[in-house]
Coordinates of C-alpha atoms in Angstrom, one line a residue:
Chain A
M1 CA 210.4 103.3 176.6
S2 CA 209.8 105.1 179.9
E3 CA 207.0 107.6 180.3
N4 CA 209.6 110.2 181.0
K5 CA 211.4 109.7 177.8
L6 CA 208.2 109.7 175.8
M7 CA 207.3 113.1 177.2
K8 CA 210.7 114.4 176.5
N9 CA 210.5 113.3 172.9
S10 CA 207.1 114.9 172.4
V11 CA 208.5 118.2 173.8
I12 CA 211.3 118.0 171.3
T13 CA 208.9 117.3 168.5
T14 CA 206.7 120.3 169.2
S15 CA 209.6 122.6 169.3
L16 CA 210.7 121.5 165.8
S17 CA 209.2 124.3 163.7
R18 CA 210.3 127.3 161.7
E19 CA 208.7 130.3 160.1
L20 CA 207.6 129.9 156.5
T21 CA 209.4 132.5 154.3
A22 CA 207.5 135.4 152.8
A23 CA 207.9 133.8 149.3
E24 CA 206.5 130.5 150.5
I25 CA 203.6 132.2 152.2
S26 CA 202.8 134.2 149.1
E27 CA 202.7 131.2 146.9
I28 CA 200.7 129.2 149.4
E29 CA 198.2 132.1 149.8
H30 CA 197.7 132.1 146.0
E31 CA 196.9 128.4 146.0
I32 CA 194.5 128.9 149.0
S33 CA 192.6 131.5 146.8
L34 CA 191.8 128.8 144.2
Y35 CA 190.2 126.3 146.5
P36 CA 187.1 126.5 148.7
D37 CA 188.9 124.9 151.7
K38 CA 192.4 125.9 152.7
R39 CA 193.2 122.4 153.9
A40 CA 193.0 121.3 150.2
V41 CA 196.3 122.9 149.5
G42 CA 198.4 120.6 151.8
L43 CA 200.1 118.9 148.9
E44 CA 200.6 122.2 147.0
A45 CA 202.2 123.7 150.2
L46 CA 204.5 120.7 150.5
K47 CA 205.5 121.2 146.8
I48 CA 206.0 124.9 147.3
V49 CA 208.2 124.4 150.3
Q50 CA 210.1 121.7 148.6
R51 CA 210.8 123.9 145.6
H52 CA 212.3 126.5 147.9
Q53 CA 214.1 124.3 150.4
G54 CA 215.0 121.3 148.2
W55 CA 213.1 118.9 150.5
V56 CA 210.5 118.8 153.3
S57 CA 212.1 118.7 156.7
D58 CA 210.3 118.0 160.0
E59 CA 210.5 121.8 160.7
S60 CA 208.9 122.6 157.4
M61 CA 206.2 120.0 158.0
R62 CA 205.2 121.6 161.3
A63 CA 205.3 125.1 159.8
I64 CA 202.9 124.0 157.0
S65 CA 200.8 122.2 159.5
N66 CA 200.5 125.3 161.7
Y67 CA 199.8 127.6 158.7
L68 CA 197.1 125.5 157.1
D69 CA 195.7 124.1 160.3
I70 CA 196.2 120.5 159.2
P71 CA 197.3 118.0 161.8
V72 CA 200.9 116.9 161.2
A73 CA 199.9 113.3 161.1
D74 CA 197.5 114.0 158.2
L75 CA 200.1 116.1 156.4
E76 CA 202.7 113.4 156.9
G77 CA 200.2 110.9 155.5
V78 CA 200.0 113.0 152.3
A79 CA 203.7 113.7 152.2
T80 CA 204.8 110.1 152.5
F81 CA 202.1 108.9 150.1
F82 CA 203.3 110.9 147.1
N83 CA 206.4 109.8 145.2
L84 CA 207.6 113.3 144.4
I85 CA 207.6 114.7 148.0
Y86 CA 211.0 114.2 149.5
R87 CA 211.2 113.8 153.3
R88 CA 215.0 113.4 153.2
P89 CA 217.5 115.8 151.6
V90 CA 218.0 115.1 147.9
G91 CA 220.7 116.1 145.4
K92 CA 220.6 119.3 143.3
K93 CA 219.1 117.2 140.5
V94 CA 216.7 114.3 141.0
I95 CA 216.9 111.5 138.4
L96 CA 213.4 110.0 138.0
F97 CA 214.2 106.8 136.3
C98 CA 211.3 105.0 134.6
D99 CA 211.3 101.3 135.4
S100 CA 207.8 100.5 134.2
V101 CA 206.9 97.9 131.6
S102 CA 207.6 99.5 128.2
C103 CA 211.0 100.8 129.4
W104 CA 211.7 97.4 130.9
V105 CA 210.9 95.6 127.6
M106 CA 213.3 98.1 126.0
G107 CA 216.1 97.2 128.4
C108 CA 216.0 99.8 131.1
D109 CA 217.6 97.5 133.7
R110 CA 220.9 97.7 131.8
I111 CA 220.6 101.5 131.7
K112 CA 219.9 101.7 135.4
Q113 CA 222.9 99.5 136.1
K114 CA 225.1 101.9 134.0
I115 CA 223.9 104.9 136.0
T116 CA 224.6 103.1 139.2
D117 CA 228.1 102.1 138.1
Q118 CA 228.9 105.5 136.8
L119 CA 227.5 107.6 139.6
G120 CA 228.0 105.1 142.4
I121 CA 224.4 105.4 143.7
D122 CA 221.5 103.0 143.8
Y123 CA 217.8 103.9 144.2
G124 CA 217.2 106.3 147.0
E125 CA 220.9 107.4 147.2
T126 CA 222.6 110.7 146.5
T127 CA 226.1 111.2 145.0
S128 CA 228.7 112.2 147.5
D129 CA 229.1 115.6 145.8
G130 CA 225.3 116.2 146.4
E131 CA 224.6 116.6 142.7
Y132 CA 222.3 113.7 141.9
T133 CA 219.7 111.5 143.6
L134 CA 218.4 108.5 141.8
I135 CA 214.7 107.5 142.3
P136 CA 212.5 105.0 140.3
V137 CA 209.3 106.5 138.9
P138 CA 206.2 104.8 137.7
C139 CA 205.6 104.9 133.9
L140 CA 206.6 108.4 132.7
G141 CA 204.1 108.2 129.8
D142 CA 206.7 108.6 127.0
C143 CA 206.6 104.9 126.1
D144 CA 207.3 105.2 122.4
K145 CA 210.6 106.8 123.3
A146 CA 211.6 104.1 125.9
P147 CA 213.8 103.8 127.8
V148 CA 213.3 107.3 129.3
M149 CA 214.1 109.2 132.5
M150 CA 213.7 112.8 133.8
I151 CA 216.5 114.8 135.3
G152 CA 215.0 117.8 137.1
E153 CA 212.3 119.0 134.7
E154 CA 214.0 117.6 131.5
M155 CA 213.0 114.4 129.7
H156 CA 215.8 112.2 128.4
R157 CA 214.6 109.7 125.8
H158 CA 215.9 106.7 123.8
L159 CA 218.5 106.0 126.5
D160 CA 221.4 103.8 125.8
E161 CA 224.6 103.1 127.6
E162 CA 226.7 105.4 125.5
G163 CA 224.3 108.2 126.1
I164 CA 224.5 107.7 129.9
E165 CA 228.3 107.6 129.6
S166 CA 228.5 111.0 128.0
L167 CA 225.6 112.5 130.0
F168 CA 227.3 111.8 133.3
R169 CA 231.0 112.0 132.2
N170 CA 231.7 115.1 134.2
A171 CA 229.7 113.9 137.2
A172 CA 231.7 110.7 137.2
V173 CA 234.9 112.7 137.9
N174 CA 233.4 113.9 141.1
K175 CA 232.5 110.4 142.3
S176 CA 234.4 109.5 145.4
G177 CA 233.2 106.3 146.8
G178 CA 229.5 107.0 146.9
D179 CA 227.5 107.1 150.1
S180 CA 226.1 103.7 150.5
Chain B
M1 CA 186.0 118.5 108.2
S2 CA 189.0 116.6 109.5
D3 CA 188.9 112.8 110.0
R4 CA 191.4 113.4 112.8
P5 CA 189.5 115.8 115.1
L6 CA 191.8 115.1 118.1
T7 CA 195.1 115.7 116.4
K8 CA 194.5 117.8 113.4
N9 CA 196.2 120.8 115.0
I10 CA 199.1 118.8 116.5
D11 CA 202.6 119.3 115.0
L12 CA 205.2 118.5 117.5
A13 CA 207.9 120.3 115.4
R14 CA 206.2 123.7 116.0
G15 CA 204.6 123.5 119.4
P16 CA 200.9 124.0 120.1
L17 CA 198.7 126.6 118.4
S18 CA 198.1 129.9 120.1
L19 CA 194.5 130.9 120.8
R20 CA 194.4 133.0 117.7
D21 CA 195.7 130.3 115.5
Y22 CA 193.5 127.7 117.1
E23 CA 190.5 129.8 116.4
A24 CA 191.6 130.5 112.9
A25 CA 191.7 126.7 112.4
G26 CA 188.1 126.5 113.4
G27 CA 188.6 126.2 117.2
Y28 CA 186.1 127.2 119.8
R29 CA 183.3 126.8 117.3
G30 CA 182.1 123.9 119.3
A31 CA 182.1 125.8 122.6
K32 CA 180.4 128.9 120.9
S33 CA 177.7 126.6 119.4
V34 CA 176.5 125.5 122.9
A35 CA 175.7 129.2 123.7
G36 CA 172.5 128.8 121.7
L37 CA 171.6 125.5 123.3
H38 CA 170.0 124.5 126.5
P39 CA 172.3 122.2 128.6
N40 CA 169.8 119.4 128.1
E41 CA 170.2 119.7 124.3
V42 CA 173.9 119.4 124.5
L43 CA 173.5 116.4 126.8
E44 CA 171.2 114.8 124.2
R45 CA 173.8 115.3 121.5
V46 CA 176.6 113.8 123.5
K47 CA 174.4 110.8 124.3
E48 CA 173.4 110.4 120.7
S49 CA 177.0 110.6 119.6
G50 CA 177.8 107.4 121.4
L51 CA 180.9 108.9 123.0
K52 CA 182.5 106.5 125.6
G53 CA 185.0 107.4 128.2
R54 CA 188.6 107.1 127.0
G55 CA 190.2 106.7 130.4
G56 CA 190.0 102.9 130.3
A57 CA 186.5 101.9 131.5
G58 CA 184.7 103.0 128.3
F59 CA 181.5 104.1 130.1
P60 CA 179.1 106.2 127.9
T61 CA 179.9 109.9 128.6
G62 CA 176.4 111.3 128.2
L63 CA 174.9 108.7 130.5
K64 CA 177.5 109.5 133.2
W65 CA 176.6 113.2 132.9
S66 CA 172.9 112.5 133.1
F67 CA 173.4 111.2 136.7
V68 CA 174.2 114.8 137.9
P69 CA 171.2 116.1 139.8
Q70 CA 169.8 119.1 137.9
G71 CA 167.0 121.7 138.5
P72 CA 166.4 124.3 141.1
E73 CA 166.1 121.8 144.0
S74 CA 169.6 120.3 143.2
E75 CA 172.9 121.3 144.8
Q76 CA 173.9 124.4 142.7
Q77 CA 177.7 124.0 143.2
K78 CA 178.9 121.4 140.8
Y79 CA 182.4 120.5 139.6
L80 CA 184.0 119.2 136.5
V81 CA 187.3 117.5 137.0
V82 CA 189.7 116.4 134.2
N83 CA 191.6 113.2 134.9
A84 CA 195.0 114.1 133.5
D85 CA 196.9 111.8 135.8
E86 CA 198.0 109.5 133.0
M87 CA 200.0 106.8 134.7
E88 CA 198.8 103.5 133.3
P89 CA 201.9 101.5 132.4
G90 CA 202.5 101.8 128.6
T91 CA 200.1 104.7 128.2
F92 CA 201.2 108.0 126.5
K93 CA 198.2 109.5 124.7
D94 CA 197.0 112.2 127.0
R95 CA 200.5 113.7 127.2
L96 CA 200.4 114.1 123.4
L97 CA 197.0 115.8 123.4
M98 CA 197.8 118.2 126.2
E99 CA 201.3 119.1 124.9
G100 CA 200.1 119.2 121.3
D101 CA 196.8 121.1 121.5
P102 CA 195.9 122.4 125.0
H103 CA 193.1 124.6 123.7
L104 CA 191.2 121.6 122.5
L105 CA 191.0 120.3 126.0
I106 CA 189.9 123.7 127.3
E107 CA 187.2 123.9 124.7
G108 CA 186.0 120.4 125.6
M109 CA 186.0 121.4 129.3
I110 CA 183.8 124.4 128.5
I111 CA 181.3 122.2 126.7
A112 CA 181.2 119.6 129.5
A113 CA 181.0 122.1 132.3
Y114 CA 178.2 124.1 130.6
T115 CA 176.2 120.8 130.2
I116 CA 176.5 119.7 133.7
G117 CA 176.2 123.2 135.2
A118 CA 179.7 123.4 136.8
N119 CA 181.2 126.9 137.1
K120 CA 184.4 125.6 138.5
A121 CA 186.6 123.0 136.8
F122 CA 189.9 121.4 137.9
I123 CA 192.5 119.8 135.7
F124 CA 194.2 117.1 137.8
L125 CA 197.6 116.8 136.0
R126 CA 200.3 114.4 137.0
G127 CA 203.3 116.2 138.4
E128 CA 205.8 114.8 136.0
Y129 CA 204.1 116.4 133.0
V130 CA 205.9 119.7 133.3
L131 CA 205.7 120.6 129.6
A132 CA 201.9 119.9 129.6
E133 CA 201.6 122.1 132.7
K134 CA 203.3 125.0 131.1
R135 CA 201.4 124.8 127.9
L136 CA 198.0 124.3 129.6
A137 CA 198.7 127.2 131.9
R138 CA 199.5 129.5 129.0
A139 CA 196.4 128.3 127.1
I140 CA 194.2 128.9 130.2
A141 CA 195.6 132.4 130.5
E142 CA 195.0 133.1 126.8
A143 CA 191.4 131.8 127.1
K144 CA 190.8 134.0 130.1
E145 CA 192.1 137.0 128.4
A146 CA 189.9 136.4 125.4
G147 CA 186.8 136.0 127.6
H148 CA 186.4 132.3 126.7
L149 CA 186.8 131.6 130.4
G150 CA 185.6 133.8 133.3
T151 CA 182.2 135.4 133.4
N152 CA 179.3 135.5 130.9
L153 CA 180.9 133.1 128.4
F154 CA 179.8 133.7 124.8
G155 CA 177.0 135.9 126.1
T156 CA 175.2 133.1 127.9
G157 CA 175.4 134.5 131.4
Y158 CA 177.3 131.3 132.3
D159 CA 180.6 131.6 134.2
L160 CA 183.5 129.1 134.3
D161 CA 186.8 129.1 136.1
I162 CA 189.5 126.5 135.5
V163 CA 192.2 125.6 138.0
L164 CA 195.2 123.6 137.0
H165 CA 196.2 121.3 139.8
T166 CA 199.5 119.3 139.6
S167 CA 199.8 116.1 141.5
A168 CA 203.0 114.5 142.9
G169 CA 203.0 111.0 141.4
R170 CA 200.7 108.2 142.5
Y171 CA 199.0 105.8 140.1
I172 CA 196.0 105.4 142.3
C173 CA 195.1 109.1 141.8
G174 CA 193.8 108.0 138.4
E175 CA 190.9 106.2 140.2
E176 CA 188.3 108.9 140.2
T177 CA 187.3 108.8 143.9
A178 CA 191.0 108.6 145.0
L179 CA 191.6 111.6 142.7
L180 CA 188.9 113.6 144.5
N181 CA 190.4 112.8 147.8
A182 CA 193.8 114.0 146.5
L183 CA 192.2 117.2 145.2
E184 CA 190.7 117.8 148.6
G185 CA 194.3 117.6 150.0
K186 CA 193.9 114.1 151.5
R187 CA 195.8 110.9 151.1
A188 CA 194.5 109.4 147.9
N189 CA 192.6 106.4 149.1
P190 CA 189.6 105.5 146.9
R191 CA 186.1 106.2 148.4
A192 CA 183.3 103.7 148.9
K193 CA 180.7 103.9 146.1
P194 CA 177.8 104.7 146.3
P195 CA 177.5 107.6 146.6
F196 CA 178.9 108.1 143.2
P197 CA 180.8 111.3 142.4
Q198 CA 178.1 112.4 140.0
V199 CA 175.9 112.9 143.1
S200 CA 178.4 113.5 145.9
G201 CA 182.0 114.1 144.7
L202 CA 184.4 116.9 145.4
W203 CA 183.7 118.4 148.8
G204 CA 180.4 116.4 148.7
K205 CA 179.2 118.3 145.6
P206 CA 178.0 116.7 142.3
T207 CA 181.2 116.1 140.3
I208 CA 182.0 114.7 136.9
V209 CA 185.4 113.2 136.3
N210 CA 186.3 112.8 132.7
N211 CA 189.5 111.7 131.0
V212 CA 191.5 114.2 128.8
E213 CA 190.9 112.3 125.5
T214 CA 187.1 112.0 126.3
L215 CA 186.8 115.8 126.6
C216 CA 188.9 116.4 123.5
N217 CA 186.2 114.6 121.5
L218 CA 183.5 117.2 122.4
P219 CA 184.5 120.2 120.3
G220 CA 184.3 118.1 117.1
I221 CA 180.9 116.6 118.1
L222 CA 179.4 120.0 118.8
A223 CA 181.0 121.8 115.8
N224 CA 180.4 119.2 113.2
G225 CA 177.4 117.2 114.4
V226 CA 176.5 113.8 115.5
E227 CA 176.2 112.4 112.0
W228 CA 179.7 113.4 111.1
Y229 CA 181.0 112.0 114.3
Q230 CA 179.3 108.6 113.8
S231 CA 180.6 108.4 110.2
L232 CA 184.1 108.1 111.8
G233 CA 184.6 104.7 113.3
S234 CA 182.9 101.4 112.8
G235 CA 182.0 98.2 114.7
G236 CA 179.6 99.9 117.1
D237 CA 182.0 102.5 118.4
Y238 CA 182.0 106.0 117.1
G239 CA 184.6 108.6 116.4
T240 CA 188.4 108.2 116.6
K241 CA 190.7 106.9 119.3
M242 CA 194.3 107.5 120.2
F243 CA 196.1 104.1 119.6
G244 CA 199.7 103.6 120.6
V245 CA 202.4 101.0 120.3
S246 CA 205.5 100.5 122.5
G247 CA 208.0 97.7 122.5
R248 CA 210.4 96.4 119.9
V249 CA 208.6 97.7 116.8
K250 CA 210.3 99.8 114.1
K251 CA 208.3 103.0 114.7
P252 CA 206.8 103.1 118.1
G253 CA 204.2 105.9 118.5
C254 CA 200.7 107.1 119.0
W255 CA 198.1 107.8 116.3
E256 CA 194.6 109.0 116.0
L257 CA 192.6 106.3 114.1
P258 CA 189.0 105.4 113.6
F259 CA 187.5 102.8 115.8
G260 CA 187.4 99.4 114.0
V261 CA 190.9 99.6 112.6
S262 CA 192.5 96.2 112.9
I263 CA 195.3 95.6 115.5
R264 CA 197.5 94.4 112.6
E265 CA 197.1 97.7 110.8
V266 CA 198.3 99.6 113.9
I267 CA 201.2 97.3 114.7
E268 CA 202.4 96.4 111.2
G269 CA 201.2 99.5 109.4
H270 CA 201.6 102.5 111.6
A271 CA 204.2 101.1 113.9
G272 CA 206.1 99.5 111.0
G273 CA 206.1 95.9 112.3
M274 CA 208.6 94.3 114.6
Q275 CA 212.3 95.2 114.5
E276 CA 214.7 92.9 112.6
G277 CA 215.5 89.8 114.6
Y278 CA 212.4 90.1 116.8
S279 CA 209.0 88.5 116.4
L280 CA 205.7 89.3 118.2
K281 CA 205.0 86.8 121.0
A282 CA 202.0 88.6 122.8
F283 CA 200.7 92.0 123.7
L284 CA 198.7 93.9 126.2
P285 CA 196.1 95.8 124.1
G286 CA 195.3 98.8 126.3
G287 CA 197.9 99.4 129.0
G288 CA 199.2 97.3 131.9
S289 CA 195.8 96.4 133.3
T290 CA 194.6 94.4 130.4
D291 CA 194.8 90.6 129.5
F292 CA 197.4 89.4 127.1
L293 CA 196.4 88.8 123.5
T294 CA 198.5 86.9 120.9
P295 CA 199.4 87.2 117.2
E296 CA 196.3 85.1 116.3
H297 CA 194.2 88.1 117.4
L298 CA 195.9 90.6 115.0
D299 CA 193.0 90.8 112.6
T300 CA 190.6 91.8 115.4
P301 CA 189.1 95.3 115.0
L302 CA 189.9 97.7 117.7
T303 CA 186.5 98.3 119.3
Y304 CA 185.4 97.9 123.0
S305 CA 183.2 95.0 122.2
A306 CA 185.6 93.1 119.8
I307 CA 188.5 93.2 122.3
G308 CA 186.1 92.4 125.1
E309 CA 184.9 89.3 123.3
L310 CA 188.5 88.1 123.4
G311 CA 188.5 88.3 127.1
S312 CA 190.6 91.4 127.3
R313 CA 189.9 95.2 127.3
L314 CA 190.5 98.0 124.8
A315 CA 191.1 100.2 127.9
T316 CA 193.5 103.1 127.0
G317 CA 194.2 101.7 123.5
T318 CA 198.0 101.9 124.0
M319 CA 199.5 98.5 123.3
I320 CA 202.6 97.1 124.9
L321 CA 204.3 94.4 122.9
L322 CA 206.2 91.4 124.1
D323 CA 208.7 90.0 121.7
D324 CA 210.2 86.5 121.5
K325 CA 213.6 87.6 123.0
T326 CA 212.0 89.1 126.2
C327 CA 211.0 87.0 129.2
P328 CA 207.3 86.9 129.7
V329 CA 207.8 86.0 133.4
G330 CA 210.0 89.1 133.8
M331 CA 207.5 91.3 132.0
I332 CA 204.7 90.2 134.3
G333 CA 207.0 90.5 137.3
N334 CA 207.7 94.1 136.3
L335 CA 204.0 94.9 136.1
M336 CA 203.4 93.2 139.5
R337 CA 206.2 95.3 141.0
F338 CA 204.5 98.4 139.7
F339 CA 201.1 97.5 141.1
A340 CA 202.5 96.4 144.4
H341 CA 204.3 99.8 144.7
E342 CA 201.3 101.8 143.6
S343 CA 198.7 100.1 145.9
C344 CA 197.3 102.6 148.3
G345 CA 197.3 99.9 151.0
F346 CA 193.8 100.6 152.0
C347 CA 192.3 97.1 151.5
T348 CA 193.8 93.8 152.4
P349 CA 193.8 91.7 149.1
C350 CA 195.7 94.5 147.3
R351 CA 198.0 95.6 150.2
D352 CA 199.1 92.1 151.2
G353 CA 198.4 90.2 147.9
L354 CA 200.4 92.3 145.5
P355 CA 203.7 92.4 147.5
W356 CA 203.3 88.6 148.0
V357 CA 202.9 88.2 144.2
D358 CA 205.8 90.5 143.6
A359 CA 208.1 88.6 146.0
I360 CA 207.2 85.3 144.3
F361 CA 208.1 86.8 140.9
R362 CA 211.5 88.0 142.3
D363 CA 212.2 84.4 143.3
L364 CA 210.9 82.9 140.0
E365 CA 213.0 85.3 137.9
C366 CA 216.2 84.2 139.5
G367 CA 215.2 80.5 139.5
K368 CA 214.4 80.1 143.1
G369 CA 210.7 79.5 142.6
S370 CA 208.7 76.3 143.3
A371 CA 205.6 74.6 141.9
K372 CA 203.8 75.8 145.0
D373 CA 204.6 79.4 144.2
I374 CA 202.8 79.1 140.8
A375 CA 199.8 77.7 142.6
I376 CA 199.9 80.7 145.0
L377 CA 199.9 83.0 142.0
H378 CA 196.9 81.3 140.6
D379 CA 195.1 81.7 143.9
H380 CA 195.9 85.4 143.9
V381 CA 194.2 85.9 140.6
G382 CA 191.0 84.9 142.5
Y383 CA 191.8 86.7 145.7
M384 CA 192.4 90.0 144.1
G385 CA 189.9 89.8 141.2
P386 CA 186.9 92.0 140.5
G387 CA 184.6 92.4 143.5
K388 CA 187.2 91.4 146.1
T389 CA 188.8 94.8 146.5
F390 CA 187.8 98.4 147.1
C391 CA 188.8 99.7 143.7
A392 CA 190.0 98.4 140.3
L393 CA 193.8 98.5 141.0
A394 CA 194.3 94.9 142.1
P395 CA 191.7 93.5 139.7
G396 CA 193.7 95.4 137.0
A397 CA 196.8 93.6 138.1
T398 CA 195.2 90.2 137.8
A399 CA 194.5 90.8 134.1
P400 CA 198.1 90.3 132.9
L401 CA 198.8 87.9 135.8
G402 CA 195.9 85.6 135.1
S403 CA 196.1 85.6 131.3
G404 CA 199.9 85.4 131.5
L405 CA 199.9 82.3 133.8
K406 CA 197.7 80.5 131.3
L407 CA 199.5 81.7 128.1
F408 CA 203.0 81.3 129.4
A409 CA 202.6 78.2 131.6
E410 CA 205.6 76.6 129.7
E411 CA 207.8 79.6 130.4
F412 CA 206.9 79.6 134.1
E413 CA 207.7 75.9 134.2
Q414 CA 211.1 76.5 132.5
H415 CA 212.1 78.9 135.2
L416 CA 211.5 76.1 137.8
V417 CA 213.2 73.3 135.8
H418 CA 216.3 75.4 134.8
G419 CA 216.6 77.1 138.1
A420 CA 217.2 80.3 136.1
C421 CA 215.6 82.6 133.6
P422 CA 216.0 80.9 130.2
Y423 CA 216.1 84.3 128.5
L424 CA 219.3 85.5 130.1

């Protein structure tokens, strides 16, 4: 890559920002009031922005970085580290599918296959109607009710193939080729 | 006095007790009783009780607290942090305690914070526990309104503020120094020890990190006394413990039982034994980071020392069962995938070793493995074992790996000979 192009890229990157909304700022300010150091609320700010915007874009990253005075690289280190911060757009509902040991023993692989067949998405993908994104999640801590998953904030327990069939029956109608 | 001090108020059908009902059931008696005691007296009681940490390591709680520097010369800002980042595979006990009786945890926190001299406490809750978050937030608000949190608690002149922090899903945050980095807003890499958090923890201040279940033991100890507490439990461990069973049993679940109860009583009694058509092949006694045990160990009492003598660990006390119809290689492979994914990537044996182990298991499971692969797995038990890594994540992974390689040598061999998984 030529020096010229590098410079051009960096100019583009610095211009990628936006203003945080009043609602975002008010929630971030509340978090700041709870900690002795405002840089501690980086993760909270990412979560707040994600709650409002659905995901964390580069523009949002830079806005949070500016607001909290945290280098973008550090904030990116936090954002990409945590499973529940989305750096790409996700569907309206995120399916957190538990694939850890108790759910595996209870046959979660078949359930996952059923979801993939029915919605036409694999891990990391979103249905073409933008409704669902499927993501694997480490042990959800509900192992006596395995297999389990979360859709949005709601737990779904004792999963079986029939249950998946009826849960996504309406969603399946919208399926049109997936986006693989 | 209940013989189930941790779960006596829990009734999942009706939701958690409000502050008023919790107090009517004898709640906050433990916290109020410390008002008449010097913190050192509380510390002595907790030491005497024999309470050990319930997060996995089983370290004596009173001893841990005693490392916090005290006195006028010491750093005055101290912190209490609750490790509520329950993510050990197969572990589902803290969820039950927090969803079922949030005031018990808050009362335990008041007692712990008073003892170590912390006027600020954080609950580090895993982000996926949204119901626990709502219930804890409501309970904290109730306690504040009633004056059980805030300034001059119970007329002692002592202040305490609790902040509920929700994380965003990473297993390594359960490691206490990684948790502190996460709470400071940093990437959750574990820290070098020493200095230990008790001396230099959150923002460099003396900090105690305790597990949810550990803290939930405190109200009972303070309200009912050490003698009562020690009358619960046997075999050198005192009080009760949350024990759980998941896998192909008739009634999987989590129960508060006295230490010293036999594994058989939990699996065959409380969990109702194996489902029809399945028999027990092996089990992990305390979450994904423990060594496999087998049916010959069923009559062992559940205490830290008895399970330790078998070469495994009691750890979280939540057992994961392997039945005769499920592939042991697949089960260990699943655990290795988990640990590889959750490695923070900070130190080499863990960052490079676990993905290598994971890749070998993927080959083995579809019959593409070789004898050399098995030898490499054995090597990794050594490379990633205790003392070779920055924290306990990779050594934890070697527990099911090393014990599984020994116990299921025949099944590993079958995958090579058949060129496929014999369980499919």
